[in-house]
Amino acid sequence: NAGVTQTPKFQVLKTGQSMTLQCAQDMNHNSMYWYRQDPGMGLRLIYYSASEGTTDKGEVPNGYNVSRLNKREFSLRLESAAPSQTSVYFCASSEAPRGAIDTQYFGPGTRLTVL
Amino acid sequence: AQSVAQPEDQVNVAEGNPLTVKCTYSVSGNPYLFWYVQYPNRGLQFLLKYITGDNLVKGSYGFEAEFNKSQTSFHLKKPSALVSDSALYFCAVRSFSGGYNKLIFGAGTRLAVHP
């Protein structure tokens, strides 16, 4: 049981390049999330998906797009990377649909550097 | 707006001594509080949560947290620290808005346990 997996682990981009971060969970969870982690700022929610086929903006959605491809997979796309998007990105999932109080499970993270 | 504060960037403690990592919160309504731990180059791992009931919550790896409504605090504690407890600790509060369940994280506290 792998839990939440993310690819790639590391990535270096030049300003203006695009890329997609992949996330998959094998726990049959309904909800999935994308966060970014910056020093001294904790984790900030970029986008989330309460169920297959739905996505919604979090605190810091600008410059990102997401796709909930199916129940297992939730990808994050940077269309035109900027240095301000240098960060560590975490994907998470949780069992319950919207409104429930439940635990989120996190992937190992993707460390992205934009030059 | 829901928020959490972790007033200490770093906590230093000697192995075998008790440890406390502080967290205060600001919420409207009942607070639902979480502690997560992040080891180097890893994702966040769930430690414990408070939803309702007993103010002393027991979690993984011997950690516990005390919910104090009058002081709006949810401090993480362990009676005897181990060197392996050295990590980054995050307090989080559940935010329910727009019909969705989200976590608002504090900035994190780095715990260093010295032999």
CSV table of C-alpha atoms in Angstrom, one decimal:
chain,number,residue,atom,x,y,z
A,1,ASN,CA,0.0,0.0,0.0
A,2,ALA,CA,1.9,3.0,-1.3
A,3,GLY,CA,-0.4,5.8,0.1
A,4,VAL,CA,0.1,9.0,-1.8
A,5,THR,CA,2.8,9.1,-4.4
A,6,GLN,CA,4.2,12.2,-6.3
A,7,THR,CA,6.4,12.5,-9.3
A,8,PRO,CA,8.9,13.9,-10.0
A,9,LYS,CA,10.8,14.3,-6.7
A,10,PHE,CA,12.9,17.2,-8.0
A,11,GLN,CA,12.6,19.5,-11.0
A,12,VAL,CA,14.5,22.6,-12.2
A,13,LEU,CA,12.7,24.8,-14.8
A,14,LYS,CA,13.6,28.0,-16.6
A,15,THR,CA,11.2,30.9,-16.4
A,16,GLY,CA,8.4,30.5,-18.8
A,17,GLN,CA,8.6,26.7,-19.1
A,18,SER,CA,5.6,24.5,-18.3
A,19,MET,CA,5.4,21.3,-16.4
A,20,THR,CA,2.9,19.0,-14.7
A,21,LEU,CA,3.3,17.5,-11.2
A,22,GLN,CA,1.6,14.2,-10.8
A,23,CYS,CA,-0.1,12.8,-7.7
A,24,ALA,CA,-1.8,9.5,-7.1
A,25,GLN,CA,-3.4,7.8,-4.1
A,26,ASP,CA,-4.3,4.2,-3.6
A,27,MET,CA,-6.5,4.6,-0.5
A,28,ASN,CA,-9.8,5.2,-2.4
A,29,HIS,CA,-10.0,8.7,-0.9
A,30,ASN,CA,-12.6,11.1,-2.2
A,31,SER,CA,-10.8,14.4,-1.6
A,32,MET,CA,-7.4,15.5,-2.9
A,33,TYR,CA,-5.3,18.6,-2.3
A,34,TRP,CA,-2.3,20.5,-3.6
A,35,TYR,CA,-0.2,22.6,-1.2
A,36,ARG,CA,3.0,24.6,-1.5
A,37,GLN,CA,5.5,24.9,1.4
A,38,ASP,CA,7.7,27.9,1.7
A,39,PRO,CA,10.1,28.7,4.6
A,40,GLY,CA,8.3,30.4,7.5
A,41,MET,CA,4.9,30.2,5.9
A,42,GLY,CA,3.7,26.7,6.7
A,43,LEU,CA,1.7,25.0,4.0
A,44,ARG,CA,-0.7,27.0,1.8
A,45,LEU,CA,-3.5,25.4,-0.2
A,46,ILE,CA,-3.3,25.9,-4.0
A,47,TYR,CA,-6.3,23.8,-5.2
A,48,TYR,CA,-8.4,21.0,-3.9
A,49,SER,CA,-10.8,18.5,-5.3
A,50,ALA,CA,-13.6,17.3,-3.0
A,51,SER,CA,-14.6,14.5,-5.4
A,52,GLU,CA,-13.9,13.1,-8.8
A,53,GLY,CA,-14.8,15.7,-11.4
A,54,THR,CA,-14.7,18.7,-9.2
A,55,THR,CA,-11.9,21.2,-8.4
A,56,ASP,CA,-11.8,24.5,-6.5
A,57,LYS,CA,-9.4,27.2,-5.8
A,58,GLY,CA,-7.5,27.4,-2.5
A,59,GLU,CA,-5.6,30.3,-1.0
A,60,VAL,CA,-2.9,30.7,-3.7
A,61,PRO,CA,-4.2,29.4,-7.1
A,62,ASN,CA,-2.7,32.0,-9.4
A,63,GLY,CA,-0.4,30.6,-12.0
A,64,TYR,CA,-1.6,27.0,-11.5
A,65,ASN,CA,-4.2,24.7,-13.0
A,66,VAL,CA,-5.3,21.3,-11.8
A,67,SER,CA,-7.0,18.2,-13.2
A,68,ARG,CA,-8.8,15.5,-11.3
A,69,LEU,CA,-8.2,12.8,-13.9
A,70,ASN,CA,-10.1,10.1,-11.9
A,71,LYS,CA,-10.6,9.2,-8.3
A,72,ARG,CA,-6.9,8.2,-7.9
A,73,GLU,CA,-5.1,11.0,-9.7
A,74,PHE,CA,-4.8,14.8,-9.2
A,75,SER,CA,-2.3,16.7,-11.3
A,76,LEU,CA,-1.0,20.3,-10.9
A,77,ARG,CA,0.1,22.2,-13.9
A,78,LEU,CA,2.3,25.3,-14.2
A,79,GLU,CA,1.7,26.8,-17.6
A,80,SER,CA,4.5,29.4,-17.5
A,81,ALA,CA,6.7,29.0,-14.5
A,82,ALA,CA,8.0,32.0,-12.5
A,83,PRO,CA,10.7,32.2,-9.9
A,84,SER,CA,8.1,32.9,-7.3
A,85,GLN,CA,6.8,29.4,-7.8
A,86,THR,CA,10.1,27.9,-6.5
A,87,SER,CA,8.8,25.8,-3.6
A,88,VAL,CA,8.1,22.4,-2.3
A,89,TYR,CA,4.8,21.0,-3.5
A,90,PHE,CA,2.8,18.5,-1.5
A,91,CYS,CA,-0.2,16.5,-2.6
A,92,ALA,CA,-2.6,15.1,0.0
A,93,SER,CA,-5.7,13.1,0.2
A,94,SER,CA,-8.5,12.4,2.7
A,95,GLU,CA,-11.3,9.9,2.9
A,96,ALA,CA,-14.4,11.9,3.5
A,97,PRO,CA,-16.2,14.0,1.0
A,98,ARG,CA,-16.8,17.7,1.5
A,99,GLY,CA,-17.7,18.9,5.0
A,100,ALA,CA,-16.3,16.1,7.0
A,101,ILE,CA,-13.6,16.3,9.6
A,102,ASP,CA,-11.0,13.8,8.7
A,103,THR,CA,-7.2,13.3,8.4
A,104,GLN,CA,-5.2,14.3,5.4
A,105,TYR,CA,-2.4,12.0,4.2
A,106,PHE,CA,0.5,13.6,2.4
A,107,GLY,CA,2.9,12.5,-0.3
A,108,PRO,CA,6.7,12.9,-0.1
A,109,GLY,CA,6.7,16.2,-2.0
A,110,THR,CA,8.2,17.7,-5.2
A,111,ARG,CA,11.0,20.2,-4.8
A,112,LEU,CA,10.7,22.7,-7.7
A,113,THR,CA,13.2,25.4,-8.6
A,114,VAL,CA,12.5,28.0,-11.2
A,115,LEU,CA,15.5,29.9,-12.5
B,1,ALA,CA,-11.1,34.0,9.6
B,2,GLN,CA,-9.6,30.8,11.0
B,3,SER,CA,-5.9,30.8,11.9
B,4,VAL,CA,-3.2,29.2,14.0
B,5,ALA,CA,-0.1,30.6,15.4
B,6,GLN,CA,3.1,28.8,16.5
B,7,PRO,CA,5.0,31.4,18.5
B,8,GLU,CA,8.3,29.6,18.5
B,9,ASP,CA,10.4,29.0,15.4
B,10,GLN,CA,12.6,26.5,17.2
B,11,VAL,CA,12.5,24.5,20.4
B,12,ASN,CA,15.6,22.9,21.9
B,13,VAL,CA,15.4,20.2,24.5
B,14,ALA,CA,17.7,17.6,25.9
B,15,GLU,CA,17.0,14.0,25.4
B,16,GLY,CA,15.0,12.5,28.2
B,17,ASN,CA,13.4,15.9,29.2
B,18,PRO,CA,9.8,16.7,28.6
B,19,LEU,CA,9.0,18.8,25.5
B,20,THR,CA,6.2,21.2,24.6
B,21,VAL,CA,5.5,22.8,21.2
B,22,LYS,CA,3.1,25.6,21.4
B,23,CYS,CA,0.1,26.4,19.3
B,24,THR,CA,-2.7,28.9,19.7
B,25,TYR,CA,-5.8,29.2,17.4
B,26,SER,CA,-8.5,31.6,16.4
B,27,VAL,CA,-11.7,30.1,15.0
B,28,SER,CA,-15.4,30.9,14.9
B,29,GLY,CA,-17.4,28.0,16.2
B,30,ASN,CA,-15.9,24.7,17.5
B,31,PRO,CA,-12.3,24.2,16.8
B,32,TYR,CA,-11.0,21.1,15.1
B,33,LEU,CA,-7.3,20.9,15.6
B,34,PHE,CA,-4.5,18.8,14.2
B,35,TRP,CA,-0.8,18.2,14.7
B,36,TYR,CA,1.5,17.0,11.9
B,37,VAL,CA,5.2,16.2,11.9
B,38,GLN,CA,7.6,16.5,9.0
B,39,TYR,CA,10.9,14.7,9.0
B,40,PRO,CA,13.7,15.9,6.7
B,41,ASN,CA,12.9,15.5,3.0
B,42,ARG,CA,9.6,13.8,3.8
B,43,GLY,CA,5.9,14.6,3.6
B,44,LEU,CA,3.8,15.5,6.6
B,45,GLN,CA,2.7,12.7,8.9
B,46,PHE,CA,-0.5,12.9,11.0
B,47,LEU,CA,0.2,12.8,14.8
B,48,LEU,CA,-3.1,13.5,16.5
B,49,LYS,CA,-6.3,15.5,16.3
B,50,TYR,CA,-8.9,17.1,18.6
B,51,ILE,CA,-12.5,17.1,17.5
B,52,THR,CA,-14.5,16.9,20.7
B,53,GLY,CA,-14.4,15.1,24.1
B,54,ASP,CA,-11.4,14.7,26.4
B,55,ASN,CA,-9.1,17.7,26.4
B,56,LEU,CA,-6.1,15.5,26.5
B,57,VAL,CA,-5.6,13.8,23.1
B,58,LYS,CA,-3.1,11.0,22.7
B,59,GLY,CA,-1.4,10.4,19.4
B,60,SER,CA,1.4,8.6,17.6
B,61,TYR,CA,5.0,8.1,18.9
B,62,GLY,CA,4.1,8.9,22.5
B,63,PHE,CA,2.9,12.4,21.7
B,64,GLU,CA,-0.1,14.0,23.3
B,65,ALA,CA,-1.8,17.4,23.1
B,66,GLU,CA,-3.9,19.4,25.5
B,67,PHE,CA,-6.8,21.4,24.3
B,68,ASN,CA,-7.5,24.5,26.4
B,69,LYS,CA,-10.6,26.4,25.3
B,70,SER,CA,-10.1,29.4,27.7
B,71,GLN,CA,-6.6,30.0,26.4
B,72,THR,CA,-7.4,29.0,22.8
B,73,SER,CA,-4.3,26.7,22.9
B,74,PHE,CA,-3.5,23.2,21.7
B,75,HIS,CA,0.1,22.5,22.8
B,76,LEU,CA,1.9,19.4,21.8
B,77,LYS,CA,3.7,17.5,24.6
B,78,LYS,CA,5.8,14.4,25.2
B,79,PRO,CA,7.0,13.3,28.7
B,80,SER,CA,10.5,12.2,27.5
B,81,ALA,CA,12.0,13.5,24.3
B,82,LEU,CA,14.1,11.3,21.9
B,83,VAL,CA,16.7,12.5,19.5
B,84,SER,CA,14.6,10.9,16.8
B,85,ASP,CA,11.8,13.3,17.6
B,86,SER,CA,13.8,16.1,16.0
B,87,ALA,CA,11.7,17.4,13.1
B,88,LEU,CA,9.4,20.2,12.0
B,89,TYR,CA,6.0,20.2,13.7
B,90,PHE,CA,2.9,21.9,12.3
B,91,CYS,CA,-0.3,22.8,14.0
B,92,ALA,CA,-3.4,23.1,11.8
B,93,VAL,CA,-7.1,24.0,12.2
B,94,ARG,CA,-9.9,22.9,10.1
B,95,SER,CA,-11.6,25.6,8.1
B,96,PHE,CA,-15.0,24.8,6.7
B,97,SER,CA,-16.1,27.3,4.1
B,98,GLY,CA,-18.0,27.1,0.8
B,99,GLY,CA,-19.0,23.6,1.7
B,100,TYR,CA,-15.5,22.4,1.8
B,101,ASN,CA,-13.1,21.1,4.4
B,102,LYS,CA,-9.6,22.6,4.4
B,103,LEU,CA,-6.7,22.8,6.8
B,104,ILE,CA,-5.1,26.1,7.8
B,105,PHE,CA,-1.5,25.4,8.9
B,106,GLY,CA,0.8,27.3,11.2
B,107,ALA,CA,4.3,28.3,10.1
B,108,GLY,CA,5.8,25.3,11.9
B,109,THR,CA,8.2,24.8,14.8
B,110,ARG,CA,11.5,23.1,14.5
B,111,LEU,CA,12.2,20.7,17.4
B,112,ALA,CA,15.8,19.9,18.1
B,113,VAL,CA,16.5,17.2,20.7
B,114,HIS,CA,20.1,17.1,21.8
B,115,PRO,CA,21.8,13.9,23.2
